[in-house]
Amino acid sequence: DAGVIQSPRHEVTEMGQEVTLRCKPISGHDYLFWYRQTMMRGLELLIYFNNNVPIDDSGMPEDRFSAKMPNASFSTLKIQPSEPRDSAVYFCASSPPGVAYEQYFGPGTRLTVT
Amino acid sequence: GQQLNQSPQSMFIQEGEDVSMNCTSSSIFNTWLWYKQEPGEGPVLLIALYKAGELTSNGRLTAQFGITRKDSFLNISASIPSDVGIYFCAGQGTGSSASKIIFGSGTRLSIRP
């Protein structure tokens, strides 16, 4: 079975550019989470969705970050404009109905903003 | 907010040694989870614990949910090279945060040269 799919795996962009990260959750899962991982701050939850509806976006750093989930099989995390401090690995995770805490992670997108 | 303190931060092992790591919190958690992350990959769920006092094994891995619901430990017996990676504990929040999990800072396991 396919796990969580993320694209691209690596992204290098210049400061000020728009960046869009993509995620396809596991089929049948109704929770989707976006995390950011850095050496300094570890794994941080940015936002999560349930049944395509954003439930908690309190972890989104600032207005430059936005996330959407137009349907059950696709989500995007957008950064506009990007800054060097946004450099990190961004993970998408999904979980089955009723067990939001059993999260299955994608391979991540390593973002470098120069 | 809820925070997890994970220790040790890093450890070096020799093949065949047993390994122990733990996680503590000042808050109660309903569920404890242990994840492993290998380089270039996302964390993978190893063990989930649902009840205070619960002891659960997954192969050479054993984890326990503390009686106070504020701590958990993970043991790895007879370590092998593929055990290398970063191990994260995570706790399921309570109340309005019940759909979220809080991650510890991780324990990096390496092979002693």
GROMACS .gro file of C-alpha atoms in nm:
model
  227
    1ASP     CA    1   0.000   0.000   0.000
    2ALA     CA    2   0.122   0.350  -0.076
    3GLY     CA    3   0.217   0.558   0.223
    4VAL     CA    4   0.195   0.934   0.251
    5ILE     CA    5   0.338   1.093  -0.060
    6GLN     CA    6   0.510   1.430  -0.056
    7SER     CA    7   0.653   1.638  -0.336
    8PRO     CA    8   0.899   1.771  -0.408
    9ARG     CA    9   1.153   1.585  -0.192
   10HIS     CA   10   1.396   1.874  -0.216
   11GLU     CA   11   1.336   2.240  -0.293
   12VAL     CA   12   1.593   2.515  -0.319
   13THR     CA   13   1.462   2.865  -0.373
   14GLU     CA   14   1.566   3.224  -0.332
   15MET     CA   15   1.436   3.450  -0.061
   16GLY     CA   16   1.113   3.617  -0.162
   17GLN     CA   17   0.995   3.339  -0.389
   18GLU     CA   18   0.674   3.146  -0.340
   19VAL     CA   19   0.709   2.783  -0.236
   20THR     CA   20   0.436   2.519  -0.256
   21LEU     CA   21   0.471   2.183  -0.086
   22ARG     CA   22   0.233   1.901  -0.172
   23CYS     CA   23   0.096   1.602   0.013
   24LYS     CA   24  -0.120   1.302  -0.069
   25PRO     CA   25  -0.239   1.127   0.248
   26ILE     CA   26  -0.303   0.756   0.284
   27SER     CA   27  -0.637   0.663   0.130
   28GLY     CA   28  -0.910   0.639   0.391
   29HIS     CA   29  -0.732   0.856   0.645
   30ASP     CA   30  -0.931   1.160   0.752
   31TYR     CA   31  -0.671   1.352   0.950
   32LEU     CA   32  -0.384   1.536   0.784
   33PHE     CA   33  -0.103   1.713   0.968
   34TRP     CA   34   0.175   1.945   0.853
   35TYR     CA   35   0.494   1.954   1.061
   36ARG     CA   36   0.822   2.140   1.037
   37GLN     CA   37   1.147   1.991   1.168
   38THR     CA   38   1.463   2.185   1.249
   39MET     CA   39   1.762   2.109   1.467
   40MET     CA   40   1.682   2.397   1.697
   41ARG     CA   41   1.308   2.348   1.742
   42GLY     CA   42   1.256   1.980   1.670
   43LEU     CA   43   0.923   1.866   1.528
   44GLU     CA   44   0.660   2.139   1.534
   45LEU     CA   45   0.297   2.097   1.437
   46LEU     CA   46   0.195   2.372   1.198
   47ILE     CA   47  -0.165   2.288   1.116
   48TYR     CA   48  -0.398   1.992   1.095
   49PHE     CA   49  -0.714   1.908   0.907
   50ASN     CA   50  -1.000   1.671   0.977
   51ASN     CA   51  -1.223   1.576   0.686
   52ASN     CA   52  -1.055   1.848   0.477
   53VAL     CA   53  -1.142   2.119   0.732
   54PRO     CA   54  -0.863   2.308   0.911
   55ILE     CA   55  -0.902   2.241   1.282
   56ASP     CA   56  -0.601   2.404   1.444
   57ASP     CA   57  -0.358   2.639   1.273
   58SER     CA   58  -0.208   2.782   1.590
   59GLY     CA   59   0.133   2.649   1.493
   60MET     CA   60   0.152   2.836   1.163
   61PRO     CA   61   0.439   3.080   1.212
   62GLU     CA   62   0.290   3.384   1.044
   63ASP     CA   63   0.076   3.506   0.760
   64ARG     CA   64   0.335   3.404   0.505
   65PHE     CA   65   0.229   3.045   0.564
   66SER     CA   66  -0.100   2.903   0.436
   67ALA     CA   67  -0.236   2.552   0.395
   68LYS     CA   68  -0.528   2.411   0.202
   69MET     CA   69  -0.694   2.075   0.163
   70PRO     CA   70  -0.931   2.096  -0.134
   71ASN     CA   71  -1.019   1.726  -0.117
   72ALA     CA   72  -0.948   1.412   0.083
   73SER     CA   73  -0.647   1.314  -0.125
   74PHE     CA   74  -0.450   1.636  -0.155
   75SER     CA   75  -0.312   1.915   0.057
   76THR     CA   76  -0.071   2.202   0.001
   77LEU     CA   77   0.144   2.414   0.227
   78LYS     CA   78   0.243   2.745   0.074
   79ILE     CA   79   0.503   2.995   0.187
   80GLN     CA   80   0.490   3.338   0.028
   81PRO     CA   81   0.729   3.513   0.041
   82SER     CA   82   0.989   3.264   0.160
   83GLU     CA   83   1.272   3.364   0.395
   84PRO     CA   84   1.600   3.189   0.486
   85ARG     CA   85   1.464   3.106   0.834
   86ASP     CA   86   1.198   2.891   0.668
   87SER     CA   87   1.467   2.640   0.572
   88ALA     CA   88   1.367   2.311   0.731
   89VAL     CA   89   1.225   1.969   0.655
   90TYR     CA   90   0.847   1.979   0.619
   91PHE     CA   91   0.653   1.663   0.690
   92CYS     CA   92   0.300   1.570   0.611
   93ALA     CA   93   0.132   1.298   0.817
   94SER     CA   94  -0.209   1.135   0.806
   95SER     CA   95  -0.406   0.918   1.046
   96PRO     CA   96  -0.713   0.695   1.029
   97PRO     CA   97  -1.059   0.785   1.155
   98GLY     CA   98  -1.085   0.776   1.532
   99VAL     CA   99  -0.713   0.747   1.599
  100ALA     CA  100  -0.572   1.088   1.519
  101TYR     CA  101  -0.267   1.016   1.732
  102GLU     CA  102  -0.149   0.718   1.521
  103GLN     CA  103   0.016   0.931   1.259
  104TYR     CA  104   0.189   0.802   0.948
  105PHE     CA  105   0.451   1.036   0.813
  106GLY     CA  106   0.561   1.106   0.459
  107PRO     CA  107   0.929   1.122   0.362
  108GLY     CA  108   0.938   1.500   0.397
  109THR     CA  109   1.037   1.793   0.178
  110ARG     CA  110   1.374   1.949   0.252
  111LEU     CA  111   1.340   2.322   0.185
  112THR     CA  112   1.640   2.548   0.150
  113VAL     CA  113   1.583   2.922   0.110
  114THR     CA  114   1.893   3.116   0.009
  115GLY     CA  115   0.155   2.423   2.718
  116GLN     CA  116   0.228   2.053   2.737
  117GLN     CA  117   0.592   1.961   2.695
  118LEU     CA  118   0.789   1.639   2.694
  119ASN     CA  119   1.139   1.599   2.834
  120GLN     CA  120   1.322   1.314   2.665
  121SER     CA  121   1.651   1.168   2.782
  122PRO     CA  122   1.920   1.100   2.706
  123GLN     CA  123   1.967   1.336   2.411
  124SER     CA  124   2.213   1.097   2.253
  125MET     CA  125   2.379   0.769   2.326
  126PHE     CA  126   2.641   0.546   2.177
  127ILE     CA  127   2.590   0.174   2.184
  128GLN     CA  128   2.784  -0.133   2.101
  129GLU     CA  129   2.611  -0.404   1.910
  130GLY     CA  130   2.444  -0.642   2.151
  131GLU     CA  131   2.393  -0.391   2.431
  132ASP     CA  132   2.054  -0.314   2.581
  133VAL     CA  133   1.933   0.045   2.549
  134SER     CA  134   1.695   0.244   2.764
  135MET     CA  135   1.545   0.589   2.711
  136ASN     CA  136   1.263   0.775   2.877
  137CYS     CA  137   1.023   1.061   2.852
  138THR     CA  138   0.863   1.270   3.125
  139SER     CA  139   0.607   1.544   3.138
  140SER     CA  140   0.449   1.770   3.395
  141SER     CA  141   0.114   1.703   3.228
  142ILE     CA  142  -0.097   1.390   3.196
  143PHE     CA  143  -0.121   1.223   2.857
  144ASN     CA  144  -0.390   0.983   2.742
  145THR     CA  145  -0.168   0.796   2.500
  146TRP     CA  146   0.207   0.757   2.467
  147LEU     CA  147   0.375   0.677   2.139
  148TRP     CA  148   0.728   0.595   2.035
  149TYR     CA  149   0.858   0.679   1.686
  150LYS     CA  150   1.187   0.613   1.510
  151GLN     CA  151   1.331   0.838   1.243
  152GLU     CA  152   1.608   0.734   1.006
  153PRO     CA  153   1.810   0.980   0.795
  154GLY     CA  154   1.612   1.125   0.507
  155GLU     CA  155   1.286   0.970   0.621
  156GLY     CA  156   0.984   1.066   0.828
  157PRO     CA  157   0.922   0.924   1.175
  158VAL     CA  158   0.776   0.573   1.184
  159LEU     CA  159   0.542   0.462   1.460
  160LEU     CA  160   0.694   0.180   1.667
  161ILE     CA  161   0.468   0.137   1.967
  162ALA     CA  162   0.147   0.294   2.097
  163LEU     CA  163   0.045   0.274   2.465
  164TYR     CA  164  -0.311   0.340   2.573
  165LYS     CA  165  -0.343   0.262   2.945
  166ALA     CA  166  -0.149   0.363   3.253
  167GLY     CA  167   0.080   0.078   3.353
  168GLU     CA  168   0.059  -0.087   3.011
  169LEU     CA  169   0.370  -0.273   2.897
  170THR     CA  170   0.389  -0.346   2.525
  171SER     CA  171   0.651  -0.518   2.311
  172ASN     CA  172   0.732  -0.502   1.943
  173GLY     CA  173   1.010  -0.750   1.874
  174ARG     CA  174   1.315  -0.640   2.068
  175LEU     CA  175   1.144  -0.316   2.170
  176THR     CA  176   0.949  -0.282   2.494
  177ALA     CA  177   0.772   0.030   2.610
  178GLN     CA  178   0.573   0.115   2.920
  179PHE     CA  179   0.309   0.376   2.999
  180GLY     CA  180   0.386   0.514   3.344
  181ILE     CA  181   0.136   0.470   3.626
  182THR     CA  182   0.114   0.845   3.681
  183ARG     CA  183   0.045   0.894   3.306
  184LYS     CA  184   0.328   1.148   3.303
  185ASP     CA  185   0.608   0.928   3.179
  186SER     CA  186   0.706   0.645   2.949
  187PHE     CA  187   1.018   0.448   2.872
  188LEU     CA  188   1.146   0.251   2.575
  189ASN     CA  189   1.391  -0.037   2.598
  190ILE     CA  190   1.573  -0.200   2.311
  191SER     CA  191   1.730  -0.536   2.385
  192ALA     CA  192   2.037  -0.680   2.212
  193SER     CA  193   2.086  -0.379   1.985
  194ILE     CA  194   2.186  -0.425   1.622
  195PRO     CA  195   2.326  -0.176   1.369
  196SER     CA  196   1.989  -0.106   1.211
  197ASP     CA  197   1.864   0.029   1.545
  198VAL     CA  198   2.060   0.346   1.473
  199GLY     CA  199   1.838   0.652   1.435
  200ILE     CA  200   1.649   0.910   1.635
  201TYR     CA  201   1.380   0.788   1.871
  202PHE     CA  202   1.097   1.023   1.961
  203CYS     CA  203   0.843   0.986   2.233
  204ALA     CA  204   0.509   1.155   2.176
  205GLY     CA  205   0.203   1.209   2.390
  206GLN     CA  206  -0.156   1.254   2.288
  207GLY     CA  207  -0.295   1.579   2.422
  208THR     CA  208  -0.603   1.608   2.638
  209GLY     CA  209  -0.924   1.804   2.604
  210SER     CA  210  -0.930   2.030   2.301
  211SER     CA  211  -0.581   1.905   2.207
  212ALA     CA  212  -0.682   1.538   2.193
  213SER     CA  213  -0.627   1.517   1.818
  214LYS     CA  214  -0.272   1.645   1.845
  215ILE     CA  215   0.043   1.475   1.963
  216ILE     CA  216   0.333   1.649   2.130
  217PHE     CA  217   0.681   1.524   2.037
  218GLY     CA  218   0.983   1.500   2.262
  219SER     CA  219   1.316   1.632   2.141
  220GLY     CA  220   1.444   1.288   2.049
  221THR     CA  221   1.720   1.047   2.153
  222ARG     CA  222   1.988   0.996   1.889
  223LEU     CA  223   2.120   0.641   1.894
  224SER     CA  224   2.461   0.579   1.736
  225ILE     CA  225   2.702   0.288   1.709
  226ARG     CA  226   3.012   0.330   1.927
  227PRO     CA  227   3.317   0.311   1.706
   0.00000   0.00000   0.00000
